[in-house]
């Protein structure tokens, strides 16, 4: 068994070997620019990009013209938030989001506040869920967009997307969702869910880093956005810059595999996650953070009674790779904003560990992980 065993798949995932294989030719033999339409090199790149675009569209139930390739979910979130805000600012200056969002959303919203926008940050309950009544109550005639993540990257809570979409559309408001964690793990049909913009990332589902997409509805409603990057007018002018062809090919293939294998993968992940939880909780006192049922199958976020999470992670770091929370905050000494938003005190936040399971994890690895965690907890308790 290779160690440390990787149990931090919310931060990133290893690239699936099949995805690498399909990407490789696009670095060298088929290196063309997807904007070069005058020769075979360009044409090969164009058809590879088209194929990936159609694959993604198929997997989320939209048209291929509605997919804008970006550098990842951070850029997609920025493009959605600023893109909509800047184009609709005459219509209204109010956006509704939620306290447990990823920093890519929260920091974009903070910047919009500096630019004169009003942002409502919905609170969540102990399970990490927003209150739909409250959502309806905070809508004003100036509200232009609701941005609520599809599933939380720390505690895995899945949002009631369909209900949020209905509320948004009933009030003529756009609905954006950051689906970086849920894309490829739960079915996301954007039309059925009334989603108007959706951010996705390749590296959370066995694809390469630095590539993602923003779905932007092009019919009912026709959504217009202001670009963040100007240049050659790529991606219908919404995102200029030579397309990352190998990355796009990788994203398309990672999406295809994730969706075709979703049923089997999710059964496996749920089983492994439950095994991990049962193994740990039968031998020491832990509490689940977030809703224990309505959550991503590969997520387990638990607090250990009277244990400092950093000390525990340090104790097991040669055996297991886990984290306290969001990878973007890992150098912070601040407690997780998500866990505090769930109503927990700093002590509970500082005693929490996030496990993110992946499709390559095995039962044997989970057995080993349980043993190592219990050993470390016992050692730290006896200090
Ligand atoms: C990982 C993640 C992001 C950032 O995605 P990148 O592609 O790494 O920029 C944004 N939102 C959520 C919820 C994430 O989990």
GROMACS .gro file of C-alpha atoms in nm, residues 121-367:
model
  247
  121UNK     CA    1  -2.543   3.638   0.296
  122UNK     CA    2  -2.805   3.382   0.398
  123UNK     CA    3  -2.736   3.200   0.723
  124UNK     CA    4  -2.746   2.822   0.748
  125UNK     CA    5  -2.870   2.585   1.016
  126UNK     CA    6  -2.655   2.327   1.199
  127UNK     CA    7  -2.680   2.098   0.898
  128UNK     CA    8  -2.548   2.365   0.664
  129UNK     CA    9  -2.885   2.424   0.496
  130UNK     CA   10  -3.035   2.758   0.402
  131UNK     CA   11  -3.394   2.843   0.487
  132UNK     CA   12  -3.604   2.873   0.170
  133UNK     CA   13  -3.862   3.098   0.339
  134UNK     CA   14  -3.582   3.333   0.434
  135UNK     CA   15  -3.453   3.324   0.078
  136UNK     CA   16  -3.795   3.435  -0.048
  137UNK     CA   17  -3.815   3.705   0.219
  138UNK     CA   18  -3.486   3.872   0.134
  139UNK     CA   19  -3.567   3.909  -0.236
  140UNK     CA   20  -3.622   4.272  -0.337
  141UNK     CA   21  -3.709   4.438  -0.670
  142UNK     CA   22  -3.334   4.511  -0.697
  143UNK     CA   23  -3.229   4.145  -0.669
  144UNK     CA   24  -3.057   4.028  -0.988
  145UNK     CA   25  -2.899   3.698  -0.888
  146UNK     CA   26  -2.901   3.416  -0.635
  147UNK     CA   27  -2.573   3.223  -0.603
  148UNK     CA   28  -2.590   2.912  -0.385
  149UNK     CA   29  -2.340   2.628  -0.406
  150UNK     CA   30  -2.473   2.287  -0.515
  151UNK     CA   31  -2.279   2.105  -0.243
  152UNK     CA   32  -2.048   2.236   0.025
  153UNK     CA   33  -1.678   2.160  -0.004
  154UNK     CA   34  -1.624   2.114   0.370
  155UNK     CA   35  -1.930   1.938   0.507
  156UNK     CA   36  -2.081   1.807   0.183
  157UNK     CA   37  -2.434   1.940   0.238
  158UNK     CA   38  -2.637   1.931  -0.084
  159UNK     CA   39  -2.857   2.234  -0.156
  160UNK     CA   40  -3.224   2.209  -0.263
  161UNK     CA   41  -3.134   2.327  -0.613
  162UNK     CA   42  -3.473   2.267  -0.769
  163UNK     CA   43  -3.656   2.474  -0.509
  164UNK     CA   44  -3.402   2.755  -0.526
  165UNK     CA   45  -3.427   2.758  -0.905
  166UNK     CA   46  -3.806   2.782  -0.890
  167UNK     CA   47  -3.792   3.070  -0.642
  168UNK     CA   48  -3.537   3.250  -0.859
  169UNK     CA   49  -3.738   3.213  -1.179
  170UNK     CA   50  -4.070   3.298  -1.016
  171UNK     CA   51  -3.909   3.629  -0.923
  172UNK     CA   52  -3.727   3.685  -1.253
  173UNK     CA   53  -3.388   3.643  -1.090
  174UNK     CA   54  -3.088   3.451  -1.228
  175UNK     CA   55  -2.968   3.143  -1.042
  176UNK     CA   56  -2.598   3.060  -1.033
  177UNK     CA   57  -2.455   2.756  -0.858
  178UNK     CA   58  -2.097   2.659  -0.781
  179UNK     CA   59  -2.103   2.288  -0.859
  180UNK     CA   60  -1.729   2.220  -0.824
  181UNK     CA   61  -1.790   1.954  -0.558
  182UNK     CA   62  -2.109   1.798  -0.688
  183UNK     CA   63  -2.048   1.787  -1.064
  184UNK     CA   64  -1.979   1.425  -1.155
  185UNK     CA   65  -2.106   1.303  -0.816
  186UNK     CA   66  -2.478   1.383  -0.836
  187UNK     CA   67  -2.692   1.426  -1.147
  188UNK     CA   68  -2.716   1.794  -1.239
  189UNK     CA   69  -2.960   1.866  -1.518
  190UNK     CA   70  -2.942   2.243  -1.543
  191UNK     CA   71  -3.269   2.282  -1.732
  192UNK     CA   72  -3.470   2.065  -1.493
  193UNK     CA   73  -3.316   2.248  -1.197
  194UNK     CA   74  -3.372   2.599  -1.342
  195UNK     CA   75  -3.001   2.675  -1.315
  196UNK     CA   76  -2.891   2.969  -1.532
  197UNK     CA   77  -2.518   2.963  -1.463
  198UNK     CA   78  -2.310   2.677  -1.321
  199UNK     CA   79  -1.939   2.656  -1.233
  200UNK     CA   80  -1.751   2.330  -1.275
  201UNK     CA   81  -1.389   2.221  -1.240
  202UNK     CA   82  -1.203   1.925  -1.390
  203UNK     CA   83  -0.956   1.847  -1.114
  204UNK     CA   84  -1.224   1.755  -0.859
  205UNK     CA   85  -1.337   1.463  -1.077
  206UNK     CA   86  -1.019   1.299  -1.200
  207UNK     CA   87  -0.935   1.561  -1.462
  208UNK     CA   88  -0.645   1.803  -1.491
  209UNK     CA   89  -0.596   2.120  -1.288
  210UNK     CA   90  -0.640   2.461  -1.446
  211UNK     CA   91  -0.945   2.382  -1.657
  212UNK     CA   92  -1.314   2.423  -1.589
  213UNK     CA   93  -1.628   2.562  -1.740
  214UNK     CA   94  -1.916   2.796  -1.682
  215UNK     CA   95  -2.255   2.696  -1.815
  216UNK     CA   96  -2.441   3.009  -1.923
  217UNK     CA   97  -2.804   2.965  -2.026
  218UNK     CA   98  -2.869   3.074  -2.381
  219UNK     CA   99  -3.243   3.013  -2.389
  220UNK     CA  100  -3.520   3.088  -2.142
  221UNK     CA  101  -3.356   3.296  -2.006
  222UNK     CA  102  -3.094   3.425  -2.245
  223UNK     CA  103  -2.820   3.523  -2.001
  224UNK     CA  104  -2.569   3.789  -2.097
  225UNK     CA  105  -2.248   3.844  -1.901
  226UNK     CA  106  -1.965   4.099  -1.915
  227UNK     CA  107  -1.632   3.925  -1.975
  228UNK     CA  108  -1.346   3.946  -1.730
  229UNK     CA  109  -1.082   3.880  -1.995
  230UNK     CA  110  -1.074   4.065  -2.328
  231UNK     CA  111  -0.884   3.966  -2.639
  232UNK     CA  112  -0.946   3.750  -2.941
  233UNK     CA  113  -1.314   3.701  -2.869
  234UNK     CA  114  -1.294   3.330  -2.793
  235UNK     CA  115  -1.589   3.157  -2.628
  236UNK     CA  116  -1.839   3.395  -2.790
  237UNK     CA  117  -1.645   3.691  -2.650
  238UNK     CA  118  -1.713   3.581  -2.293
  239UNK     CA  119  -1.363   3.447  -2.227
  240UNK     CA  120  -1.079   3.540  -2.459
  241UNK     CA  121  -0.753   3.349  -2.473
  242UNK     CA  122  -0.623   3.055  -2.675
  243UNK     CA  123  -0.813   2.749  -2.565
  244UNK     CA  124  -0.637   2.496  -2.341
  245UNK     CA  125  -0.703   2.209  -2.579
  246UNK     CA  126  -0.544   1.923  -2.379
  247UNK     CA  127  -0.719   2.048  -2.066
  248UNK     CA  128  -1.054   2.073  -2.241
  249UNK     CA  129  -1.013   1.722  -2.383
  250UNK     CA  130  -0.932   1.604  -2.030
  251UNK     CA  131  -1.233   1.778  -1.881
  252UNK     CA  132  -1.462   1.621  -2.141
  253UNK     CA  133  -1.328   1.273  -2.078
  254UNK     CA  134  -1.328   1.312  -1.699
  255UNK     CA  135  -1.691   1.423  -1.720
  256UNK     CA  136  -1.787   1.132  -1.945
  257UNK     CA  137  -1.626   0.877  -1.712
  258UNK     CA  138  -1.769   1.036  -1.398
  259UNK     CA  139  -2.120   1.038  -1.539
  260UNK     CA  140  -2.110   0.694  -1.698
  261UNK     CA  141  -1.970   0.541  -1.380
  262UNK     CA  142  -2.161   0.759  -1.133
  263UNK     CA  143  -2.398   0.491  -1.003
  264UNK     CA  144  -2.126   0.238  -0.928
  265UNK     CA  145  -1.879   0.495  -0.796
  266UNK     CA  146  -2.130   0.653  -0.562
  267UNK     CA  147  -2.235   0.320  -0.412
  268UNK     CA  148  -1.870   0.243  -0.347
  269UNK     CA  149  -1.796   0.587  -0.200
  270UNK     CA  150  -2.095   0.574   0.031
  271UNK     CA  151  -1.995   0.231   0.153
  272UNK     CA  152  -1.636   0.337   0.219
  273UNK     CA  153  -1.744   0.659   0.389
  274UNK     CA  154  -1.985   0.472   0.617
  275UNK     CA  155  -1.719   0.216   0.696
  276UNK     CA  156  -1.477   0.492   0.790
  277UNK     CA  157  -1.733   0.664   1.009
  278UNK     CA  158  -1.850   0.344   1.177
  279UNK     CA  159  -1.493   0.233   1.240
  280UNK     CA  160  -1.391   0.562   1.399
  281UNK     CA  161  -1.711   0.632   1.592
  282UNK     CA  162  -1.722   0.285   1.746
  283UNK     CA  163  -1.385   0.347   1.909
  284UNK     CA  164  -1.383   0.715   2.000
  285UNK     CA  165  -1.622   1.004   2.054
  286UNK     CA  166  -1.691   1.203   1.739
  287UNK     CA  167  -1.968   1.422   1.603
  288UNK     CA  168  -2.065   1.458   1.238
  289UNK     CA  169  -2.045   1.811   1.103
  290UNK     CA  170  -2.321   1.888   0.854
  291UNK     CA  171  -2.625   1.684   0.770
  292UNK     CA  172  -2.552   1.315   0.813
  293UNK     CA  173  -2.787   1.211   0.530
  294UNK     CA  174  -2.830   1.492   0.280
  295UNK     CA  175  -2.465   1.509   0.184
  296UNK     CA  176  -2.213   1.403  -0.075
  297UNK     CA  177  -2.128   1.035  -0.047
  298UNK     CA  178  -1.754   1.096  -0.045
  299UNK     CA  179  -1.764   1.347   0.241
  300UNK     CA  180  -1.708   1.287   0.609
  301UNK     CA  181  -1.642   1.585   0.834
  302UNK     CA  182  -1.620   1.498   1.202
  303UNK     CA  183  -1.507   1.663   1.521
  304UNK     CA  184  -1.307   1.460   1.773
  305UNK     CA  185  -1.387   1.526   2.137
  306UNK     CA  186  -1.096   1.697   2.318
  307UNK     CA  187  -0.857   1.650   2.028
  308UNK     CA  188  -0.680   1.925   1.838
  309UNK     CA  189  -0.729   1.849   1.468
  310UNK     CA  190  -0.391   1.991   1.364
  311UNK     CA  191  -0.215   1.773   1.622
  312UNK     CA  192  -0.406   1.468   1.499
  313UNK     CA  193  -0.326   1.541   1.134
  314UNK     CA  194   0.038   1.589   1.226
  315UNK     CA  195   0.041   1.261   1.416
  316UNK     CA  196  -0.088   1.062   1.119
  317UNK     CA  197   0.065   1.257   0.835
  318UNK     CA  198   0.302   0.983   0.722
  319UNK     CA  199   0.011   0.741   0.697
  320UNK     CA  200  -0.288   0.952   0.588
  321UNK     CA  201  -0.333   1.271   0.388
  322UNK     CA  202  -0.635   1.454   0.529
  323UNK     CA  203  -0.711   1.817   0.608
  324UNK     CA  204  -0.908   2.035   0.843
  325UNK     CA  205  -1.105   2.197   0.567
  326UNK     CA  206  -1.083   2.399   0.252
  327UNK     CA  207  -0.747   2.368   0.078
  328UNK     CA  208  -0.745   2.740   0.010
  329UNK     CA  209  -0.748   2.809   0.383
  330UNK     CA  210  -0.509   2.536   0.490
  331UNK     CA  211  -0.234   2.782   0.584
  332UNK     CA  212  -0.476   2.985   0.791
  333UNK     CA  213  -0.483   2.951   1.165
  334UNK     CA  214  -0.837   3.082   1.158
  335UNK     CA  215  -1.114   2.831   1.222
  336UNK     CA  216  -1.319   2.724   0.920
  337UNK     CA  217  -1.582   2.986   0.832
  338UNK     CA  218  -1.811   2.701   0.730
  339UNK     CA  219  -1.798   2.526   1.067
  340UNK     CA  220  -1.849   2.853   1.256
  341UNK     CA  221  -2.146   2.928   1.029
  342UNK     CA  222  -2.301   2.597   1.133
  343UNK     CA  223  -2.310   2.743   1.483
  344UNK     CA  224  -2.014   2.555   1.628
  345UNK     CA  225  -1.766   2.722   1.862
  346UNK     CA  226  -1.397   2.754   1.781
  347UNK     CA  227  -1.312   2.452   1.992
  348UNK     CA  228  -1.532   2.225   1.783
  349UNK     CA  229  -1.406   2.384   1.463
  350UNK     CA  230  -1.044   2.328   1.569
  351UNK     CA  231  -1.116   1.964   1.650
  352UNK     CA  232  -1.265   1.884   1.310
  353UNK     CA  233  -1.120   1.687   1.022
  354UNK     CA  234  -1.252   1.660   0.669
  355UNK     CA  235  -1.216   1.328   0.494
  356UNK     CA  236  -1.275   1.327   0.120
  357UNK     CA  237  -1.289   0.982  -0.034
  358UNK     CA  238  -1.212   0.903  -0.394
  359UNK     CA  239  -1.287   0.630  -0.644
  360UNK     CA  240  -0.940   0.481  -0.612
  361UNK     CA  241  -0.966   0.430  -0.235
  362UNK     CA  242  -1.009   0.070  -0.120
  363UNK     CA  243  -1.162  -0.112   0.178
  364UNK     CA  244  -0.812  -0.211   0.285
  365UNK     CA  245  -0.704   0.154   0.291
  366UNK     CA  246  -1.006   0.247   0.501
  367UNK     CA  247  -0.932  -0.030   0.751
   0.00000   0.00000   0.00000
